[in-house]
């Protein structure tokens, strides 16, 4: 096979002989501890075509990169191999360094002797041998590399923000203020997300509505923001800079442009009293079939619930609502789902989280005992605009004398969710404070550990301690209504081992609050697939790198903000939303993106026009020239997967950077024992 | 050093060689994660990166066996998760055909494996590699060139017998 011959006559333009520079990194002791770096560098000296081989403490540092640049000039190197960490981490760094020194960046190849050798093995001799062999593969491969150019594609400056919680709101406003056009899609009837349901925010006890609602109205008023509520993204096509997105508008049965939010129709509805479970109030309140999620909803537009509206369900209704609307004629019972296509250059995914279903912790009695609540329900009960007008009362309408707050419900547990949900400690402290402020109740917090790691959080914890809230360290075993003493009669009893005192306690309570954790949305997997993202093990969207690219995803042009990436409090969410907006801005203001050149191409002379490749391409980048009877690949549409290359029976489709010869020689050399 | 003369040189213990071809987006990233998480696995594996498991030409696998691999592992994204929409399905189809071919060539099925490993499954990289190395150890070296030689000899022998028979026939 022709790929056996390598090492010379394959230079920069094809005429010069190959001159390889090999750079092996210590990565401090990260590599050096388990790989004999000096031995690897020495071994490389003898490989065909190698002119220089050096070992350096931190190749990715400035002096490390400078080392390569100087050698390129001094030793007329035309091939560079860096044996260091994963190419997914630093290939870009070294390509840039190579390019700066005047050499085509695609004459560089990187191998990972850190993630794939030193960090995963515990025998230094074997690990060193492995490092040598993968380096040997790279030296052989890079000899066959060609000069390649990145294609430049213009970036559409418009941005799609998916999710209208505080993350989406902040990202959208940041971009809109930078004069970019933003389309904000929210699947609920209003923006605001979870934050709109909170009464106060920790640790400052700001009124959530006071800081959120101005931002919500700013979104609606902003000339650069197109707000689409009660809408969902259903399809995403294209690539960085040029996404084509399909948005589904669900029917509100109200013409959004005609409704002024006077709410006369709600008053006039044939249902005299609200009768149906109110989602915004966690089902603790009631609403009518025509309703507005909450008075400050944005947009301030009512909607009709087809499951409960008599007109939509039976067709038989006096339609007093339509009458009340009068001349505005905002009602439209004929409305159907509509689909719209928009073009954007970048996407910010800010789809948020859902709270843990407390019913899954069967021993805590949620859904069994009426006085067991989730934290979000209590949030609504103490909220002045909530179903009880801000009075914290039991279902019987009495103020509780004793309230137990159970931390870590669903969190930090092998059986439910392993992770710490990060906000429950703090919101439990906040609720403890709020309950004390609203009632004279004794408040007990059952916790495993207190985690109060944010700015001003520990101070807030101390404040709540001083307010006389009781803290009991121990995971609660069960909540029952089984009384042992007269004091427990007719109340709930929380049973837990107090791990500081060393005995089991029984605390009678009139109300139990479950501090439920945060989970990915049920349909997070669908969203992930739509946007071509990855999820981490627990199902939250995966960032490209936790430290270096915390808001990026593996797909260029798609960014993450807020709790869809992992549990987060409001300050962190807002900070991340700003970061995501900045990343999008950086792309937009550059005006273009560079597309990696690892695309496929057809060698026309060898193509038999068999059409095997046509069905392989998911992007319809391949067509058949019916005159020439040859396959044609559109490089702008090719994403560089190489599936057609593997399928071509005549070998006439090749892939830049993954040519058969290059892959085969690499395979052969990594399997050849290092001398 | 002083024992050198006393102890006879032990024959170098055979270590299986495993070639892994991983897709850039899921399995290669998972291998990186295994590294970052310091998950130890057998050091006889060599990982080659391609952009998509759909890029894996069956020729790569055959070549690897011919060049001394005792096992070949292909890693791609889970069905439905392919960065290129459906490259992994194409890898699967090819893989099924390849398996039949490998069986015909006398290559034991356990020497070839296609696995879906997502970017978050560093532990699966560790498990699959360790499993495969153990299984291949039990099978022993593949030695495809050796096997090919044995087959050639067998064929030559058969041809020889045939010639002899023909000769006998001619004599009669």
PDB file of N, CA, C and O in Angstrom, chain A residues 20-24 37-55 81 83 131-132 135-136 139 674-675:
ATOM      1  N   UNK A  20      10.388  17.790  10.525  1.00  0.00           N
ATOM      2  CA  UNK A  20       9.449  17.768  11.640  1.00  0.00           C
ATOM      3  C   UNK A  20      10.086  18.284  12.926  1.00  0.00           C
ATOM      4  O   UNK A  20      11.235  17.944  13.236  1.00  0.00           O
ATOM      5  N   UNK A  21       9.340  19.093  13.640  1.00  0.00           N
ATOM      6  CA  UNK A  21       9.730  19.489  14.988  1.00  0.00           C
ATOM      7  C   UNK A  21       8.789  18.809  15.970  1.00  0.00           C
ATOM      8  O   UNK A  21       7.584  18.855  15.793  1.00  0.00           O
ATOM      9  N   UNK A  22       9.337  18.141  16.983  1.00  0.00           N
ATOM     10  CA  UNK A  22       8.502  17.425  17.955  1.00  0.00           C
ATOM     11  C   UNK A  22       8.637  18.104  19.317  1.00  0.00           C
ATOM     12  O   UNK A  22       9.754  18.381  19.774  1.00  0.00           O
ATOM     13  N   UNK A  23       7.496  18.381  19.944  1.00  0.00           N
ATOM     14  CA  UNK A  23       7.492  19.090  21.217  1.00  0.00           C
ATOM     15  C   UNK A  23       6.715  18.278  22.247  1.00  0.00           C
ATOM     16  O   UNK A  23       5.512  18.071  22.102  1.00  0.00           O
ATOM     17  N   UNK A  24       7.426  17.817  23.237  1.00  0.00           N
ATOM     18  CA  UNK A  24       6.791  16.989  24.263  1.00  0.00           C
ATOM     19  C   UNK A  24       6.682  17.805  25.543  1.00  0.00           C
ATOM     20  O   UNK A  24       7.639  18.444  25.964  1.00  0.00           O
ATOM     21  N   UNK A  37       9.310  11.991  30.061  1.00  0.00           N
ATOM     22  CA  UNK A  37       9.212  12.961  28.981  1.00  0.00           C
ATOM     23  C   UNK A  37      10.529  13.072  28.201  1.00  0.00           C
ATOM     24  O   UNK A  37      10.534  13.119  26.968  1.00  0.00           O
ATOM     25  N   UNK A  38      11.627  13.077  28.944  1.00  0.00           N
ATOM     26  CA  UNK A  38      12.935  13.181  28.277  1.00  0.00           C
ATOM     27  C   UNK A  38      13.160  12.001  27.335  1.00  0.00           C
ATOM     28  O   UNK A  38      13.646  12.167  26.224  1.00  0.00           O
ATOM     29  N   UNK A  39      12.788  10.819  27.817  1.00  0.00           N
ATOM     30  CA  UNK A  39      12.970   9.619  26.993  1.00  0.00           C
ATOM     31  C   UNK A  39      12.113   9.684  25.733  1.00  0.00           C
ATOM     32  O   UNK A  39      12.555   9.283  24.651  1.00  0.00           O
ATOM     33  N   UNK A  40      10.904  10.228  25.875  1.00  0.00           N
ATOM     34  CA  UNK A  40      10.009  10.354  24.719  1.00  0.00           C
ATOM     35  C   UNK A  40      10.626  11.313  23.704  1.00  0.00           C
ATOM     36  O   UNK A  40      10.683  11.029  22.505  1.00  0.00           O
ATOM     37  N   UNK A  41      11.139  12.439  24.207  1.00  0.00           N
ATOM     38  CA  UNK A  41      11.730  13.444  23.319  1.00  0.00           C
ATOM     39  C   UNK A  41      12.945  12.862  22.598  1.00  0.00           C
ATOM     40  O   UNK A  41      13.159  13.098  21.412  1.00  0.00           O
ATOM     41  N   UNK A  42      13.720  12.089  23.338  1.00  0.00           N
ATOM     42  CA  UNK A  42      14.929  11.485  22.765  1.00  0.00           C
ATOM     43  C   UNK A  42      14.548  10.456  21.694  1.00  0.00           C
ATOM     44  O   UNK A  42      15.164  10.395  20.629  1.00  0.00           O
ATOM     45  N   UNK A  43      13.531   9.691  22.009  1.00  0.00           N
ATOM     46  CA  UNK A  43      13.041   8.675  21.070  1.00  0.00           C
ATOM     47  C   UNK A  43      12.610   9.320  19.753  1.00  0.00           C
ATOM     48  O   UNK A  43      12.894   8.817  18.666  1.00  0.00           O
ATOM     49  N   UNK A  44      11.951  10.485  19.888  1.00  0.00           N
ATOM     50  CA  UNK A  44      11.412  11.155  18.694  1.00  0.00           C
ATOM     51  C   UNK A  44      12.503  11.599  17.740  1.00  0.00           C
ATOM     52  O   UNK A  44      12.299  11.658  16.532  1.00  0.00           O
ATOM     53  N   UNK A  45      13.693  11.906  18.300  1.00  0.00           N
ATOM     54  CA  UNK A  45      14.802  12.378  17.461  1.00  0.00           C
ATOM     55  C   UNK A  45      15.105  11.414  16.322  1.00  0.00           C
ATOM     56  O   UNK A  45      15.524  11.819  15.245  1.00  0.00           O
ATOM     57  N   UNK A  46      14.896  10.120  16.570  1.00  0.00           N
ATOM     58  CA  UNK A  46      15.285   9.114  15.579  1.00  0.00           C
ATOM     59  C   UNK A  46      14.189   8.824  14.564  1.00  0.00           C
ATOM     60  O   UNK A  46      14.389   8.064  13.623  1.00  0.00           O
ATOM     61  N   UNK A  47      13.014   9.418  14.774  1.00  0.00           N
ATOM     62  CA  UNK A  47      11.909   9.117  13.854  1.00  0.00           C
ATOM     63  C   UNK A  47      12.126   9.806  12.513  1.00  0.00           C
ATOM     64  O   UNK A  47      12.735  10.877  12.464  1.00  0.00           O
ATOM     65  N   UNK A  48      11.638   9.202  11.424  1.00  0.00           N
ATOM     66  CA  UNK A  48      11.906   9.739  10.104  1.00  0.00           C
ATOM     67  C   UNK A  48      11.417  11.174   9.936  1.00  0.00           C
ATOM     68  O   UNK A  48      10.275  11.476  10.272  1.00  0.00           O
ATOM     69  N   UNK A  49      12.298  12.003   9.464  1.00  0.00           N
ATOM     70  CA  UNK A  49      11.929  13.383   9.159  1.00  0.00           C
ATOM     71  C   UNK A  49      12.098  14.349  10.323  1.00  0.00           C
ATOM     72  O   UNK A  49      11.970  15.555  10.151  1.00  0.00           O
ATOM     73  N   UNK A  50      12.359  13.815  11.523  1.00  0.00           N
ATOM     74  CA  UNK A  50      12.427  14.705  12.690  1.00  0.00           C
ATOM     75  C   UNK A  50      13.765  15.442  12.711  1.00  0.00           C
ATOM     76  O   UNK A  50      14.829  14.835  12.625  1.00  0.00           O
ATOM     77  N   UNK A  51      13.676  16.764  12.781  1.00  0.00           N
ATOM     78  CA  UNK A  51      14.869  17.609  12.788  1.00  0.00           C
ATOM     79  C   UNK A  51      15.162  18.099  14.203  1.00  0.00           C
ATOM     80  O   UNK A  51      16.293  18.128  14.651  1.00  0.00           O
ATOM     81  N   UNK A  52      14.098  18.475  14.908  1.00  0.00           N
ATOM     82  CA  UNK A  52      14.234  18.974  16.276  1.00  0.00           C
ATOM     83  C   UNK A  52      13.261  18.228  17.169  1.00  0.00           C
ATOM     84  O   UNK A  52      12.119  17.980  16.752  1.00  0.00           O
ATOM     85  N   UNK A  53      13.702  17.871  18.358  1.00  0.00           N
ATOM     86  CA  UNK A  53      12.783  17.304  19.336  1.00  0.00           C
ATOM     87  C   UNK A  53      13.108  17.885  20.697  1.00  0.00           C
ATOM     88  O   UNK A  53      14.237  17.809  21.165  1.00  0.00           O
ATOM     89  N   UNK A  54      12.111  18.511  21.284  1.00  0.00           N
ATOM     90  CA  UNK A  54      12.362  19.171  22.567  1.00  0.00           C
ATOM     91  C   UNK A  54      11.301  18.775  23.586  1.00  0.00           C
ATOM     92  O   UNK A  54      10.169  18.450  23.222  1.00  0.00           O
ATOM     93  N   UNK A  55      11.721  18.850  24.852  1.00  0.00           N
ATOM     94  CA  UNK A  55      10.758  18.677  25.941  1.00  0.00           C
ATOM     95  C   UNK A  55      10.698  20.004  26.689  1.00  0.00           C
ATOM     96  O   UNK A  55      11.712  20.676  26.825  1.00  0.00           O
ATOM     97  N   UNK A  81       4.753  18.491  15.599  1.00  0.00           N
ATOM     98  CA  UNK A  81       3.988  17.540  16.409  1.00  0.00           C
ATOM     99  C   UNK A  81       4.102  17.982  17.861  1.00  0.00           C
ATOM    100  O   UNK A  81       5.206  18.227  18.353  1.00  0.00           O
ATOM    101  N   UNK A  83       3.129  16.744  21.596  1.00  0.00           N
ATOM    102  CA  UNK A  83       2.632  15.669  22.456  1.00  0.00           C
ATOM    103  C   UNK A  83       2.396  16.289  23.819  1.00  0.00           C
ATOM    104  O   UNK A  83       3.336  16.615  24.530  1.00  0.00           O
ATOM    105  N   UNK A 131       3.245   6.557  25.130  1.00  0.00           N
ATOM    106  CA  UNK A 131       3.450   7.924  24.662  1.00  0.00           C
ATOM    107  C   UNK A 131       4.329   7.929  23.413  1.00  0.00           C
ATOM    108  O   UNK A 131       4.063   8.648  22.445  1.00  0.00           O
ATOM    109  N   UNK A 132       5.369   7.106  23.441  1.00  0.00           N
ATOM    110  CA  UNK A 132       6.271   7.033  22.283  1.00  0.00           C
ATOM    111  C   UNK A 132       5.506   6.565  21.056  1.00  0.00           C
ATOM    112  O   UNK A 132       5.671   7.105  19.962  1.00  0.00           O
ATOM    113  N   UNK A 135       3.117   9.097  19.654  1.00  0.00           N
ATOM    114  CA  UNK A 135       3.928  10.158  19.050  1.00  0.00           C
ATOM    115  C   UNK A 135       4.443   9.698  17.678  1.00  0.00           C
ATOM    116  O   UNK A 135       4.414  10.452  16.695  1.00  0.00           O
ATOM    117  N   UNK A 136       4.867   8.476  17.629  1.00  0.00           N
ATOM    118  CA  UNK A 136       5.349   7.877  16.379  1.00  0.00           C
ATOM    119  C   UNK A 136       4.259   7.920  15.301  1.00  0.00           C
ATOM    120  O   UNK A 136       4.519   8.237  14.144  1.00  0.00           O
ATOM    121  N   UNK A 139       4.026  11.576  14.076  1.00  0.00           N
ATOM    122  CA  UNK A 139       5.135  11.991  13.206  1.00  0.00           C
ATOM    123  C   UNK A 139       4.924  11.430  11.798  1.00  0.00           C
ATOM    124  O   UNK A 139       5.108  12.123  10.804  1.00  0.00           O
ATOM    125  N   UNK A 674       7.472   0.788  19.888  1.00  0.00           N
ATOM    126  CA  UNK A 674       8.514   1.808  19.936  1.00  0.00           C
ATOM    127  C   UNK A 674       9.849   1.144  20.216  1.00  0.00           C
ATOM    128  O   UNK A 674       9.933   0.219  21.017  1.00  0.00           O
ATOM    129  N   UNK A 675      10.880   1.599  19.531  1.00  0.00           N
ATOM    130  CA  UNK A 675      12.208   1.004  19.735  1.00  0.00           C
ATOM    131  C   UNK A 675      12.793   1.472  21.065  1.00  0.00           C
ATOM    132  O   UNK A 675      12.506   2.572  21.506  1.00  0.00           O
TER     133      UNK A 675
END
